[in-house]
Coordinates of C-alpha atoms and ligand atoms in Angstrom, one line a residue:
M127 CA -76.8 -18.0 46.2
E128 CA -73.0 -18.0 46.2
A129 CA -71.4 -15.4 48.5
A130 CA -69.9 -12.4 46.5
D131 CA -66.3 -11.4 46.8
I132 CA -65.8 -8.1 48.5
L133 CA -62.7 -5.9 48.7
I134 CA -62.2 -4.1 52.0
T135 CA -60.1 -0.9 51.4
A136 CA -60.2 0.6 54.9
P137 CA -59.7 -0.7 58.4
L138 CA -63.2 -1.6 59.6
P139 CA -64.5 -2.0 63.2
P140 CA -65.2 -5.6 64.2
F141 CA -69.0 -5.0 64.5
L142 CA -69.0 -4.4 60.8
Y143 CA -66.2 -6.6 59.6
E144 CA -67.3 -9.8 61.4
P145 CA -70.9 -9.7 59.9
L146 CA -69.4 -8.9 56.5
K147 CA -67.1 -12.0 56.8
Q148 CA -70.0 -14.2 57.7
A149 CA -72.0 -13.1 54.6
Y150 CA -69.3 -12.5 52.0
R151 CA -65.8 -13.6 50.9
C152 CA -63.9 -10.6 52.2
H153 CA -60.5 -9.7 50.9
D154 CA -58.5 -7.2 53.1
Y155 CA -56.8 -4.8 50.7
S156 CA -56.2 -2.2 53.4
Q157 CA -54.0 -4.6 55.4
A158 CA -52.5 -6.6 52.4
T159 CA -48.7 -6.4 52.3
D160 CA -48.6 -7.2 48.5
K161 CA -51.6 -5.3 47.1
P162 CA -50.7 -5.9 43.4
A163 CA -50.6 -9.6 44.1
L164 CA -54.0 -9.5 45.8
L165 CA -55.5 -7.7 42.8
R166 CA -53.9 -10.2 40.4
D167 CA -55.3 -13.1 42.3
I168 CA -58.8 -11.9 43.0
G169 CA -59.4 -8.6 41.3
R170 CA -61.5 -10.1 38.5
E171 CA -63.9 -11.8 41.0
I172 CA -64.6 -8.7 43.2
R173 CA -68.2 -7.6 43.0
G174 CA -68.4 -5.2 46.0
L175 CA -66.0 -2.8 47.7
V176 CA -66.3 -1.4 51.2
Q177 CA -64.4 1.8 52.1
G178 CA -64.4 4.5 54.8
G179 CA -65.8 8.0 54.4
G180 CA -62.2 9.4 54.2
T181 CA -60.8 6.7 51.9
V182 CA -59.6 7.8 48.5
T183 CA -60.4 5.2 45.8
P184 CA -58.2 5.8 42.7
T185 CA -59.7 4.9 39.3
E186 CA -56.6 2.7 38.7
L187 CA -57.8 0.4 41.5
L188 CA -61.3 0.3 40.1
D189 CA -59.8 -0.5 36.6
A190 CA -58.4 -3.7 38.3
L191 CA -61.9 -4.7 39.4
P192 CA -63.8 -5.3 36.1
A193 CA -66.8 -7.1 37.8
L194 CA -67.3 -4.4 40.5
E195 CA -71.0 -3.7 40.9
I196 CA -71.2 -1.6 44.1
I197 CA -69.1 0.6 46.5
S198 CA -70.6 0.8 50.0
V199 CA -69.1 3.7 51.9
F200 CA -68.9 3.3 55.7
G201 CA -69.6 7.1 56.3
V202 CA -71.6 9.8 54.7
G203 CA -68.8 11.7 52.9
Y204 CA -68.0 10.1 49.6
D205 CA -65.5 12.7 48.4
G206 CA -62.9 9.9 48.0
V207 CA -65.1 8.1 45.4
P208 CA -64.6 9.0 41.7
T209 CA -68.3 9.4 41.1
D210 CA -68.1 10.3 37.4
Y211 CA -66.1 7.2 36.7
C212 CA -68.6 5.1 38.7
K213 CA -71.5 6.6 36.7
R214 CA -69.8 5.7 33.4
R215 CA -69.2 2.1 34.5
G216 CA -72.7 1.8 36.2
I217 CA -71.1 1.1 39.6
K218 CA -73.6 1.8 42.4
V219 CA -72.3 4.0 45.3
T220 CA -74.0 4.0 48.7
N221 CA -73.2 5.8 52.0
T222 CA -74.5 6.1 55.5
P223 CA -76.4 9.4 55.8
D224 CA -78.9 10.5 58.5
V225 CA -77.9 7.9 61.2
L226 CA -74.9 10.1 62.2
T227 CA -76.4 13.6 61.8
D228 CA -77.2 14.3 65.4
D229 CA -73.7 13.1 66.7
V230 CA -71.9 15.3 64.2
A231 CA -74.1 18.3 65.0
D232 CA -73.3 17.7 68.7
V233 CA -69.6 18.0 67.9
A234 CA -70.1 21.2 66.1
V235 CA -71.9 22.7 69.1
A236 CA -69.2 21.3 71.4
L237 CA -66.5 23.1 69.4
I238 CA -68.5 26.4 69.5
L239 CA -68.8 26.0 73.2
M240 CA -65.2 25.0 73.8
T241 CA -63.8 27.8 71.6
A242 CA -66.1 30.5 73.1
R243 CA -66.1 29.5 76.7
G244 CA -62.5 28.2 76.9
F245 CA -63.6 24.9 78.5
V246 CA -60.4 23.0 77.4
R247 CA -58.2 25.6 79.1
A248 CA -60.6 25.7 82.1
N249 CA -60.3 21.9 82.5
R250 CA -56.5 22.1 82.3
F251 CA -56.6 25.0 84.9
V252 CA -58.5 22.9 87.4
H253 CA -56.4 19.7 86.9
A254 CA -53.2 21.8 87.4
G255 CA -54.5 23.1 90.8
E256 CA -54.5 26.7 89.4
W257 CA -58.0 27.4 90.8
L258 CA -56.5 27.3 94.3
K259 CA -54.3 30.2 93.3
R260 CA -56.4 32.5 91.0
S261 CA -59.7 33.0 89.3
P262 CA -60.5 31.4 85.9
E263 CA -60.6 33.5 82.7
L264 CA -63.8 34.9 81.4
G265 CA -65.3 33.5 78.2
T266 CA -67.5 34.9 75.4
K267 CA -71.3 34.8 75.7
L268 CA -73.0 32.8 72.9
G269 CA -76.6 34.0 73.1
G270 CA -77.2 36.8 70.5
R271 CA -74.1 35.8 68.4
T272 CA -74.5 34.7 64.8
V273 CA -73.6 31.3 63.3
G274 CA -73.0 31.2 59.6
I275 CA -73.4 27.7 58.2
L276 CA -71.6 26.7 54.9
G277 CA -73.7 23.8 53.7
L278 CA -77.2 23.7 55.2
G279 CA -77.8 19.9 54.6
R280 CA -78.8 17.2 57.1
I281 CA -75.9 18.1 59.5
G282 CA -76.1 21.8 58.9
K283 CA -79.8 21.9 59.8
A284 CA -79.2 19.9 62.9
I285 CA -76.5 22.4 63.9
A286 CA -78.9 25.3 63.2
Q287 CA -81.6 23.8 65.4
R288 CA -79.1 23.3 68.3
V289 CA -77.6 26.8 68.2
Q290 CA -81.1 28.4 67.8
A291 CA -82.0 26.8 71.1
M292 CA -79.0 28.5 72.5
Q293 CA -80.5 31.9 71.4
M294 CA -78.0 32.3 68.5
E295 CA -78.9 33.6 65.1
V296 CA -78.5 31.4 62.0
V297 CA -77.5 32.5 58.5
Y298 CA -76.4 30.1 55.8
T299 CA -75.0 29.7 52.3
G300 CA -75.1 26.9 49.8
R301 CA -75.6 26.6 46.0
K302 CA -79.2 27.7 46.3
P303 CA -81.6 29.1 48.9
Q304 CA -83.8 26.7 50.7
D305 CA -87.3 26.9 52.3
V306 CA -86.0 27.3 55.8
P307 CA -86.5 29.9 58.6
Y308 CA -82.9 31.2 58.3
R309 CA -81.5 34.0 56.2
Y310 CA -79.7 32.9 53.0
V311 CA -76.5 34.8 52.1
P312 CA -75.5 33.8 48.5
D313 CA -71.9 34.9 48.9
L314 CA -69.5 33.1 51.3
D315 CA -67.4 36.3 52.0
A316 CA -70.6 38.1 53.0
L317 CA -71.7 35.1 55.2
A318 CA -68.3 35.2 56.9
R319 CA -68.6 38.9 57.5
A320 CA -72.1 38.4 59.0
A321 CA -71.0 35.5 61.3
D322 CA -69.3 35.3 64.6
F323 CA -68.9 31.5 64.1
L324 CA -68.4 30.2 60.5
V325 CA -69.4 26.5 60.6
V326 CA -68.2 24.3 57.6
A327 CA -70.8 21.6 57.0
C328 CA -70.7 21.1 53.2
P329 CA -69.2 18.0 51.4
G330 CA -65.5 17.8 50.5
G331 CA -64.1 17.1 47.0
A332 CA -62.9 19.2 44.1
A333 CA -65.9 21.5 44.0
T334 CA -65.3 22.8 47.6
R335 CA -61.5 22.6 47.8
H336 CA -60.1 25.6 49.7
L337 CA -63.5 27.4 49.6
V338 CA -62.6 28.8 52.9
D339 CA -59.5 30.7 51.9
A340 CA -57.5 33.7 53.2
R341 CA -60.2 36.1 51.9
V342 CA -63.1 34.3 53.7
L343 CA -61.0 34.1 56.9
S344 CA -60.2 37.8 56.7
A345 CA -64.0 38.5 56.3
L346 CA -64.7 36.4 59.4
G347 CA -62.3 38.8 61.2
S348 CA -60.5 39.1 64.4
D349 CA -63.6 38.4 66.5
G350 CA -64.5 35.4 64.4
T351 CA -64.1 31.7 64.9
L352 CA -63.9 29.0 62.3
I353 CA -65.5 25.6 63.1
N354 CA -65.0 22.7 60.7
I355 CA -66.7 19.4 61.1
A356 CA -66.9 18.5 57.4
R357 CA -63.7 17.9 55.5
G358 CA -60.2 19.4 56.0
S359 CA -59.9 20.0 52.2
I360 CA -62.5 22.7 52.3
V361 CA -60.3 25.0 54.4
D362 CA -56.9 26.4 53.2
E363 CA -55.0 25.2 56.3
D364 CA -51.9 27.4 55.6
A365 CA -54.2 30.5 55.4
L366 CA -55.9 29.4 58.6
V367 CA -52.6 29.1 60.4
R368 CA -51.5 32.5 59.1
A369 CA -54.8 34.1 60.2
L370 CA -54.6 32.6 63.7
Q371 CA -50.9 33.6 64.1
A372 CA -51.6 37.2 63.0
K373 CA -54.7 37.2 65.3
T374 CA -56.9 38.3 62.4
L375 CA -59.0 35.3 63.4
R376 CA -59.9 34.7 67.1
A377 CA -60.1 31.0 67.3
A378 CA -60.8 27.7 65.5
G379 CA -62.5 24.4 66.4
L380 CA -61.5 21.6 64.1
D381 CA -62.6 18.0 63.9
V382 CA -61.2 17.4 60.4
F383 CA -57.8 18.2 58.7
D384 CA -56.3 18.2 55.2
N385 CA -53.9 15.4 55.8
E386 CA -55.3 13.3 58.7
P387 CA -53.9 12.3 61.1
N388 CA -51.2 14.8 60.4
I389 CA -51.9 18.2 61.8
P390 CA -49.7 21.3 61.2
A391 CA -47.3 21.8 64.1
A392 CA -48.3 25.4 64.3
L393 CA -52.0 24.4 65.1
L394 CA -50.8 21.9 67.7
A395 CA -49.0 24.7 69.5
M396 CA -51.9 27.2 69.6
D397 CA -54.0 27.7 72.7
N398 CA -56.9 29.3 70.9
V399 CA -57.5 26.2 68.7
V400 CA -59.5 23.1 69.8
L401 CA -58.5 20.0 67.9
L402 CA -60.4 16.8 67.7
P403 CA -59.4 13.5 66.0
H404 CA -62.3 13.3 63.4
V405 CA -64.8 12.1 66.0
G406 CA -67.9 13.6 64.6
S407 CA -69.8 10.2 64.4
A408 CA -67.6 8.4 66.9
T409 CA -70.2 7.0 69.3
R410 CA -70.8 3.3 69.8
E411 CA -74.5 3.6 68.9
T412 CA -73.9 5.6 65.7
R413 CA -71.0 3.6 64.4
Q414 CA -73.0 0.5 64.9
A415 CA -75.9 2.1 63.0
M416 CA -73.5 3.1 60.2
G417 CA -72.1 -0.4 60.1
D418 CA -75.5 -1.9 59.8
L419 CA -76.5 0.5 57.0
C420 CA -73.2 -0.1 55.2
K421 CA -73.8 -3.9 55.2
A422 CA -77.5 -3.5 54.5
N423 CA -76.8 -1.7 51.3
L424 CA -74.6 -4.6 50.1
D425 CA -77.2 -7.2 51.2
R426 CA -80.0 -5.4 49.4
W427 CA -77.9 -5.1 46.3
F428 CA -76.9 -8.7 46.1
S429 CA -80.3 -10.0 47.0
E430 CA -82.7 -7.5 45.2
R431 CA -80.5 -5.3 43.0
S432 CA -81.6 -2.2 44.9
V433 CA -79.9 -0.1 47.6
L434 CA -81.1 1.8 50.6
T435 CA -79.1 5.0 50.1
L436 CA -77.9 6.0 46.7
I437 CA -75.8 9.2 46.5
P438 CA -77.4 12.1 44.6
E439 CA -75.0 12.2 41.7
L440 CA -75.9 8.6 40.8
N441 CA -79.6 9.0 41.1
Ligands
NDP524 P1 -75.8 16.8 53.0 O1 -75.6 16.4 51.6 O2 -77.1 16.6 53.6 O3 -75.5 18.4 53.1 C1 -74.5 19.0 52.4 C2 -74.9 20.5 52.2 O4 -73.8 21.2 51.5 C3 -76.1 20.6 51.3 O5 -77.1 21.4 52.0 C4 -75.6 21.4 50.0 O6 -76.6 22.4 49.8 C5 -74.3 22.0 50.5 N1 -73.4 22.0 49.4 C6 -73.1 21.0 48.5 N2 -72.1 21.5 47.7 C7 -71.8 22.7 48.0 C8 -70.9 23.7 47.5 N3 -70.2 23.4 46.4 N4 -70.9 24.9 48.1 C9 -71.7 25.2 49.2 N5 -72.5 24.3 49.7 C10 -72.6 23.1 49.1 O7 -74.6 16.2 53.8 P2 -74.5 15.9 55.4 O8 -75.0 17.1 56.0 O9 -75.1 14.6 55.7 O10 -72.9 15.8 55.5 C11 -72.1 16.9 55.2 C12 -70.6 16.6 55.2 O11 -70.2 16.4 56.5 C13 -70.3 15.2 54.6 O12 -70.2 15.3 53.2 C14 -69.0 14.8 55.2 O13 -67.9 15.2 54.5 C15 -69.0 15.6 56.5 N6 -69.1 14.7 57.7 C16 -68.1 14.7 58.7 C17 -68.2 13.9 59.8 C18 -67.2 13.9 60.8 O14 -66.9 12.9 61.4 N7 -66.6 15.1 61.1 C19 -69.2 12.9 59.9 C20 -70.2 12.9 58.8 C21 -70.1 13.8 57.8 P3 -76.8 22.9 48.3 O15 -77.1 21.6 47.5 O16 -78.0 23.8 48.4 O17 -75.6 23.6 47.8
DGY525 C1 -68.2 10.6 57.3 O1 -69.2 9.9 57.6 O2 -68.1 11.2 56.3 C2 -67.2 10.8 58.4 O3 -66.4 11.9 58.1 C3 -66.4 9.5 58.6 O4 -65.6 9.4 57.4

C-alpha cells in the first residue's frame, strides 16, 4: 500500500518523528516558513495529521485538507481539536490516554508536597549555605487534610489513590457522581470550601474555561492551595494572581498556564507559588509510550480502518 501523506503541526520528539517518517510521507507544517505554500502544494493529499496535546488546530487549516481522515494527538488533552467540526466531516480523532496517567498524578502529588512542605525553598536554603546559620522553616502537615478533585477521571483517580495513601481525605466534583469511595460535591464552590487543596484535573476547552474563578478561589480561602495539572485555561489566571497577592489564597502549584510558555510576571515573583514547565507526562518511558500509541493509532487506521483510542465525543 502507498504511504499516506501526514501533516505534522507540532514539534515532535525524534522517537516519534523518525518512525513516522519511515512509515509515511511526513510534511512538517510546524517548522515550515511558508505555511500557505505548503498547504497549496500538498494540502489536498494529506490524509493524516499529528499534533501535540496543547496544539490548537483551527478549522481553516482543516478546510485546506479535504482528504483528511484522522487526527492523531500526541497527548491525552484534545481541547485544541475542533471536535464538532471533525464529527461533521467524519474525521477520526485519537489521543494517548492511560499511558501517562501515573506520571501526571505523581506531579500533582509533588506539587501538593512542594507547596505544603516548602521543599523548593528548603532546597534553595541548603544550597545557599543558610542551614549553617539558622533553622529551616516549618511546613504544613498533610495527613488529615482534604483534597478536592475537580474532574475525577483517569488522572483524578490516580491522584486520589496517592493522597489517600498519605492519609488525606478525598472529595470530588464532576458533571455527575461516580461509583467511587469518595464524597461527591456537586457544586465547585462547595468543593473549594471543603478542600485544603483544590486539584484541577478535568479537560480544558470552552466548557471548562475559567471554571476556577475569583469566587471559587475565595471559597478555597486563605488556608487553601490551588494545584493545576490539567489546562491553564480552566483557571482565571488574573483572579489567581489577585488572590495570591491579597493572601486570600495560601499557595499555588501549577504545571500548566493559560499562555504557555508565558507566565504572568507576578507569579514568577511569588515565593508561595511552585511553577513547573508542563512536565506532567515528561518522563522518557511515558513519552515513548505516548509516541508509540500516537503512531499505532495512525497505523491501525491506515491498515484496518479502526483506531486504538477514539475520544468520547466521536464514539
Ligand atoms: P479523563 O477524561 O479520564 O478525566 C476527565 C474528568 O473530568 C472526567 O472524570 C470528567 O468527569 C471530568 N469532567 C469533564 N468535563 C467536566 C466539566 N465540564 N466539569 C467538571 N468535570 C468535568 O481525562 P484524564 O484524567 O486522562 O486527563 C485529564 C486532563 O488532564 C486532560 O484532558 C489534559 O488536559 C490534562 N493533562 C495534563 C497533562 C500535563 O502534562 N500536565 C498530561 C495529561 C493530561 P465527568 O464526565 O463525570 O464530568
Ligand atoms: C496531554 O497529554 O494532554 C499533555 O498536557 C501534553 O499535551
